[in-house]
XYZ file of N, CA, C and O in Angstrom:
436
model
N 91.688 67.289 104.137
C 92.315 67.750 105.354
C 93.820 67.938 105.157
O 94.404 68.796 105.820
N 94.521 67.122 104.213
C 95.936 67.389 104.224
C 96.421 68.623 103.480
O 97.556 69.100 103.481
N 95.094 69.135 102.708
C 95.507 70.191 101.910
C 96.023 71.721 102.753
O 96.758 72.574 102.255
N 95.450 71.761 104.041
C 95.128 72.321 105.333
C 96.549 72.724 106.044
O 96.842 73.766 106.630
N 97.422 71.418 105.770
C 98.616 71.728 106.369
C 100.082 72.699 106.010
O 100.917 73.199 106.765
N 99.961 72.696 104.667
C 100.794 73.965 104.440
C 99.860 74.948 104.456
O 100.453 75.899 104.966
N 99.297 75.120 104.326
C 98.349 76.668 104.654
C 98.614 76.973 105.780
O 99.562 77.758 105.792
N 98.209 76.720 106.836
C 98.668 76.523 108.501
C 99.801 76.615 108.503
O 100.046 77.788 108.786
N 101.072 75.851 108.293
C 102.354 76.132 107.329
C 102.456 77.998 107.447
O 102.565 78.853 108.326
N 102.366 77.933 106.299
C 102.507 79.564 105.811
C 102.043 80.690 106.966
O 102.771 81.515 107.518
N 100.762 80.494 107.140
C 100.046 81.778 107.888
C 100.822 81.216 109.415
O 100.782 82.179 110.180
N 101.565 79.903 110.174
C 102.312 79.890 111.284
C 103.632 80.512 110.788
O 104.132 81.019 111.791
N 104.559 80.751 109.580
C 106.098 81.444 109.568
C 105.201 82.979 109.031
O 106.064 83.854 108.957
N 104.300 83.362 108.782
C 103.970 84.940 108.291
C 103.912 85.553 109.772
O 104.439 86.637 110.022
N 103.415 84.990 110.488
C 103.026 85.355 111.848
C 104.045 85.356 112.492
O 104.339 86.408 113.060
N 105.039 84.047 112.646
C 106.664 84.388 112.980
C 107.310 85.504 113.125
O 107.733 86.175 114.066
N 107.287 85.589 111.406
C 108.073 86.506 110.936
C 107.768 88.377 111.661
O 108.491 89.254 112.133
N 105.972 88.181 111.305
C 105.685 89.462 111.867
C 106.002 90.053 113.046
O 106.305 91.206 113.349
N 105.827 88.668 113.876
C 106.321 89.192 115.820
C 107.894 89.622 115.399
O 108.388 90.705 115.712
N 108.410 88.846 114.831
C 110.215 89.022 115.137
C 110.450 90.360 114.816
O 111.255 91.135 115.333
N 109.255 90.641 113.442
C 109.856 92.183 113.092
C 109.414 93.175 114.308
O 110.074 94.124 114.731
N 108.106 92.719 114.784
C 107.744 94.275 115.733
C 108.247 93.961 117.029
O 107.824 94.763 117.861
N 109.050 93.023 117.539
C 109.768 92.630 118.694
C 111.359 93.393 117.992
O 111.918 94.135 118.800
N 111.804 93.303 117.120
C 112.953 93.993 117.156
C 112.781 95.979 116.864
O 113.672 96.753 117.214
N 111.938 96.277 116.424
C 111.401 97.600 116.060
C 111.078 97.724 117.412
O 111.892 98.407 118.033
N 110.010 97.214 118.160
C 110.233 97.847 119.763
C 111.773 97.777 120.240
O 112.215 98.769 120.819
N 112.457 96.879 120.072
C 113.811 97.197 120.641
C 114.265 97.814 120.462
O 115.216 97.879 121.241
N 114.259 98.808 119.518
C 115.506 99.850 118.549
C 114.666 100.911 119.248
O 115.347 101.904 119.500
N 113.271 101.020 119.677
C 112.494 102.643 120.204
C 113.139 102.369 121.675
O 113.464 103.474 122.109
N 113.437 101.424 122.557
C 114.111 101.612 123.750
C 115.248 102.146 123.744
O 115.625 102.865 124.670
N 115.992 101.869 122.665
C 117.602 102.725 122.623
C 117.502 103.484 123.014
O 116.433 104.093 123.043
N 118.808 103.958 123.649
C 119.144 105.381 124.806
C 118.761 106.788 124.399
O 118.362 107.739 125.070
N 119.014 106.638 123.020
C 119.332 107.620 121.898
C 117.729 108.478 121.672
O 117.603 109.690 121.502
N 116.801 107.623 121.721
C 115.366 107.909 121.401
C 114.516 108.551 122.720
O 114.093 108.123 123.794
N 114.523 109.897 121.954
C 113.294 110.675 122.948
C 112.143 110.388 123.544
O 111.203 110.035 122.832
N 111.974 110.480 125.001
C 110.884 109.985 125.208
C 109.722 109.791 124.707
O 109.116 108.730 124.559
N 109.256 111.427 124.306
C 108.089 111.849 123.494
C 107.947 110.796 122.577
O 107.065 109.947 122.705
N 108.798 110.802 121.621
C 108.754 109.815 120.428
C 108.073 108.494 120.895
O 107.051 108.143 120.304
N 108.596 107.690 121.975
C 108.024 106.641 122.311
C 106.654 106.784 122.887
O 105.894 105.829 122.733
N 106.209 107.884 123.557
C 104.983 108.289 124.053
C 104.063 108.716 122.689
O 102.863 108.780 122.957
N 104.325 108.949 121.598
C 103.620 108.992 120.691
C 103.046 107.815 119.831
O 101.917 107.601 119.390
N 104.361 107.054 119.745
C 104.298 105.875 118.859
C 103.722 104.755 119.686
O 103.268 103.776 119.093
N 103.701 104.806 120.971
C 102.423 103.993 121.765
C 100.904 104.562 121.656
O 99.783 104.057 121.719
N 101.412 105.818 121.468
C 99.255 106.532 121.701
C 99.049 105.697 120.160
O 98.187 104.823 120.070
N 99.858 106.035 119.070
C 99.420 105.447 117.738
C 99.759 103.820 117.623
O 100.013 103.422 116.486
N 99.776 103.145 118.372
C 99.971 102.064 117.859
C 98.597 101.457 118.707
O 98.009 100.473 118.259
N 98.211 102.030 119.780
C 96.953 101.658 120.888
C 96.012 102.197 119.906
O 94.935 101.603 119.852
N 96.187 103.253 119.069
C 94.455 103.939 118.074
C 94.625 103.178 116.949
O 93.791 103.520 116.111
N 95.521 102.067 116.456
C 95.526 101.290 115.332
C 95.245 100.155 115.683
O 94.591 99.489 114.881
N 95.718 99.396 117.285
C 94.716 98.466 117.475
C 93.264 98.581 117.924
O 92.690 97.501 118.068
N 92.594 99.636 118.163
C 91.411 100.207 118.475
C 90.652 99.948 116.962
O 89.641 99.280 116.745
N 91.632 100.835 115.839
C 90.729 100.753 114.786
C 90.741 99.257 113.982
O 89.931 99.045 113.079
N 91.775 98.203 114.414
C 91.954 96.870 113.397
C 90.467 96.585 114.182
O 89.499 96.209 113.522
N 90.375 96.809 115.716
C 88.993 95.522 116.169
C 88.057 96.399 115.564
O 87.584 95.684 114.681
N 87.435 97.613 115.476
C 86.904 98.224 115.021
C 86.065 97.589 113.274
O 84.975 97.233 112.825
N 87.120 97.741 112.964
C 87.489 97.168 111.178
C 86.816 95.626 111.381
O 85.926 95.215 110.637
N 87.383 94.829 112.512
C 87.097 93.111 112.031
C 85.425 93.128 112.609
O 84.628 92.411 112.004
N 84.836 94.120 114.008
C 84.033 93.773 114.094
C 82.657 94.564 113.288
O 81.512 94.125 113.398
N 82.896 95.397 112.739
C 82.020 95.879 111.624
C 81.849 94.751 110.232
O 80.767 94.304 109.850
N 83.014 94.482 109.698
C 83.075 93.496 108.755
C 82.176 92.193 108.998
O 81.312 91.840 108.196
N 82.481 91.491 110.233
C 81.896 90.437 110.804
C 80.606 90.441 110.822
O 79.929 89.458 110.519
N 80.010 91.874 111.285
C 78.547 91.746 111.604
C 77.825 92.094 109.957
O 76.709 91.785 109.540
N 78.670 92.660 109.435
C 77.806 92.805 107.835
C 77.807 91.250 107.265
O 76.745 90.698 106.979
N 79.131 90.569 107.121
C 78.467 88.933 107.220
C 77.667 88.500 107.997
O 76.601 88.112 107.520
N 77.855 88.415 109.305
C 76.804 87.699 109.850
C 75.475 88.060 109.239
O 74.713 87.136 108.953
N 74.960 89.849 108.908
C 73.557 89.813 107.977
C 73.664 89.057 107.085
O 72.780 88.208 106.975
N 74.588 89.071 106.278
C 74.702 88.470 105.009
C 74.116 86.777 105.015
O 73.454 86.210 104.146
N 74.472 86.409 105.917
C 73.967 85.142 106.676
C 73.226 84.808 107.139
O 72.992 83.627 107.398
N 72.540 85.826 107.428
C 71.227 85.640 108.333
C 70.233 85.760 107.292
O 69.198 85.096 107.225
N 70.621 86.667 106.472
C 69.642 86.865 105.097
C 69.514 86.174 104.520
O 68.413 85.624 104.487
N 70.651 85.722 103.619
C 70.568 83.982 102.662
C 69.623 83.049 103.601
O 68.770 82.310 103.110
N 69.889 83.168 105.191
C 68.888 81.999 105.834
C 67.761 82.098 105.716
O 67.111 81.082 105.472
N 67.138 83.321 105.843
C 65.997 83.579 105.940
C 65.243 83.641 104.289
O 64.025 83.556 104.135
N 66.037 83.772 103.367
C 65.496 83.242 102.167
C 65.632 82.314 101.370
O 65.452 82.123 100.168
N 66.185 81.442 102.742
C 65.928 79.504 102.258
C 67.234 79.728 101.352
O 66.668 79.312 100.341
N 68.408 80.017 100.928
C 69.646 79.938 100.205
C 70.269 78.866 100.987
O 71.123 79.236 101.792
N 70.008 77.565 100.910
C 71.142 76.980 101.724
C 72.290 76.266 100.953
O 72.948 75.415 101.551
N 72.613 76.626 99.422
C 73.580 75.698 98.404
C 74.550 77.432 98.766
O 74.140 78.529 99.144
N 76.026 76.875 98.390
C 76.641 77.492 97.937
C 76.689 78.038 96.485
O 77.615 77.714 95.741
N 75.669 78.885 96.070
C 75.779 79.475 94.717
C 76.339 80.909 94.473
O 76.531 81.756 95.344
N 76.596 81.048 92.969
C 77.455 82.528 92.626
C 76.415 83.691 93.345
O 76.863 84.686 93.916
N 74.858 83.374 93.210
C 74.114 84.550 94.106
C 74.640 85.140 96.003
O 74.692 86.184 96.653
N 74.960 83.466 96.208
C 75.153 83.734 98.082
C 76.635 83.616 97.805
O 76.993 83.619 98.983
N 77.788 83.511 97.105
C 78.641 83.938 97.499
C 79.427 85.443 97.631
O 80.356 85.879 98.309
N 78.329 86.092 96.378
C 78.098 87.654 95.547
C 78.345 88.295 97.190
O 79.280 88.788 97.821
N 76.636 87.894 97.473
C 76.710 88.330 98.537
C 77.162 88.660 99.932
O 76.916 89.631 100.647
N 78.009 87.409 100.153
C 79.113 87.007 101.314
C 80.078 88.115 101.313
O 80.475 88.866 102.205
N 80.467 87.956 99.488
C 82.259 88.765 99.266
C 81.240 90.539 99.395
O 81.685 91.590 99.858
N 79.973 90.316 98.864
C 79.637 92.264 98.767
C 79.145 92.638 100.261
O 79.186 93.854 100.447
N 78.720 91.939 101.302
C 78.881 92.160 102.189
C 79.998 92.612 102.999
O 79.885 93.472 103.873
N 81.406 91.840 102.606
C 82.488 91.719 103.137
C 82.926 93.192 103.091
O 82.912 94.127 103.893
N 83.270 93.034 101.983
C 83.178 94.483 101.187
C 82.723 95.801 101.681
O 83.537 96.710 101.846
N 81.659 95.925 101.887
C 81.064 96.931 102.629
C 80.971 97.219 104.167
O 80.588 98.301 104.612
N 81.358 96.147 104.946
C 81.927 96.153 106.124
C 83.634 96.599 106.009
O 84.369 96.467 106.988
N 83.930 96.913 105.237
C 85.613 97.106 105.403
C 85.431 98.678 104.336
O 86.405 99.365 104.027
N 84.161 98.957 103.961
C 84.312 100.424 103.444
C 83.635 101.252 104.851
O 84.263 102.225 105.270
N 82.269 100.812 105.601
C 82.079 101.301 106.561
C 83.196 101.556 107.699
O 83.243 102.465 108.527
N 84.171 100.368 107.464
C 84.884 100.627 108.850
C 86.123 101.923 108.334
O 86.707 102.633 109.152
N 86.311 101.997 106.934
C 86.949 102.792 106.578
C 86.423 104.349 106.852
O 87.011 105.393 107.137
N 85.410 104.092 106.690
C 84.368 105.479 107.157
C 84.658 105.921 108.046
O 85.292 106.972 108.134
N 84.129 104.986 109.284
C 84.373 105.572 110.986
C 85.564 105.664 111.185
O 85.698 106.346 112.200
N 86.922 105.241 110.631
C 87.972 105.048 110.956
C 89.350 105.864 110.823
O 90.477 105.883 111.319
N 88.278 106.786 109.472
C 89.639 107.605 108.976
C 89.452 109.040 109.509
O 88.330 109.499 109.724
N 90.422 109.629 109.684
C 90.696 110.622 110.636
C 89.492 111.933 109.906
O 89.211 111.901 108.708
N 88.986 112.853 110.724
C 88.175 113.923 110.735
C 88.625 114.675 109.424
O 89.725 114.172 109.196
N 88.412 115.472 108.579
C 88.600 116.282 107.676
C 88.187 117.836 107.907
O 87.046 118.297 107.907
N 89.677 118.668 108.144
C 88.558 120.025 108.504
C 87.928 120.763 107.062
O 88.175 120.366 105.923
N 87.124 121.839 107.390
C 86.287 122.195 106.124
C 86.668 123.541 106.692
O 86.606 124.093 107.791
N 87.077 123.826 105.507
C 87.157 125.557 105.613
C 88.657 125.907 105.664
O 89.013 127.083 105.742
């Protein structure tokens, strides 16, 4: 359990750090100086990037959860290199699917 506490540590000042940066970057798009439009854009894109992060975590999630449900159902209950293969190639393929649905249209022609 004590190993727990700088980890927690770290990922509490990464997270810090991250708000402070996008709390001062929103401050600098309120300046007088900055076109509305601009800010009306960089909200439509920042609302379709949190659309696509839940997008991304809940595709990922549910390819583990199979991944989990599968090892259960074929009695895997040790942590071995077979069910962890599977955990990380699951993972994996939930974050190429979400890449799929996620990336913008391609025209043809």
């Amino acid at each position: 359990m004590q190993e727990l506490i700088p980890i927690t540590l770290f990922i509490c000042i990464a997270y810090a750090i991250h708000a402070i940066a996008d709390a001062r970057a929103r401050g600098k798009l309120v300046a007088p100086h900055v076109p509305e439009e601009v800010i009306r854009s960089l909200a439509v894109l920042e609302e379709e990037r949190r659309r696509q992060g839940a997008l991304r975590w809940g595709i990922s999630l549910v390819c583990l959860a199979l991944a989990m449900a599968l090892l259960e159902a074929i009695g895997a209950r040790d942590l071995t290199f077979g069910a962890a293969a599977a955990l990380v190639g699951s993972a994996g393929l939930g974050q190429l699917l979400a890449w799929h649905f996620t990336r913008p249209a391609t025209r043809k022609g």
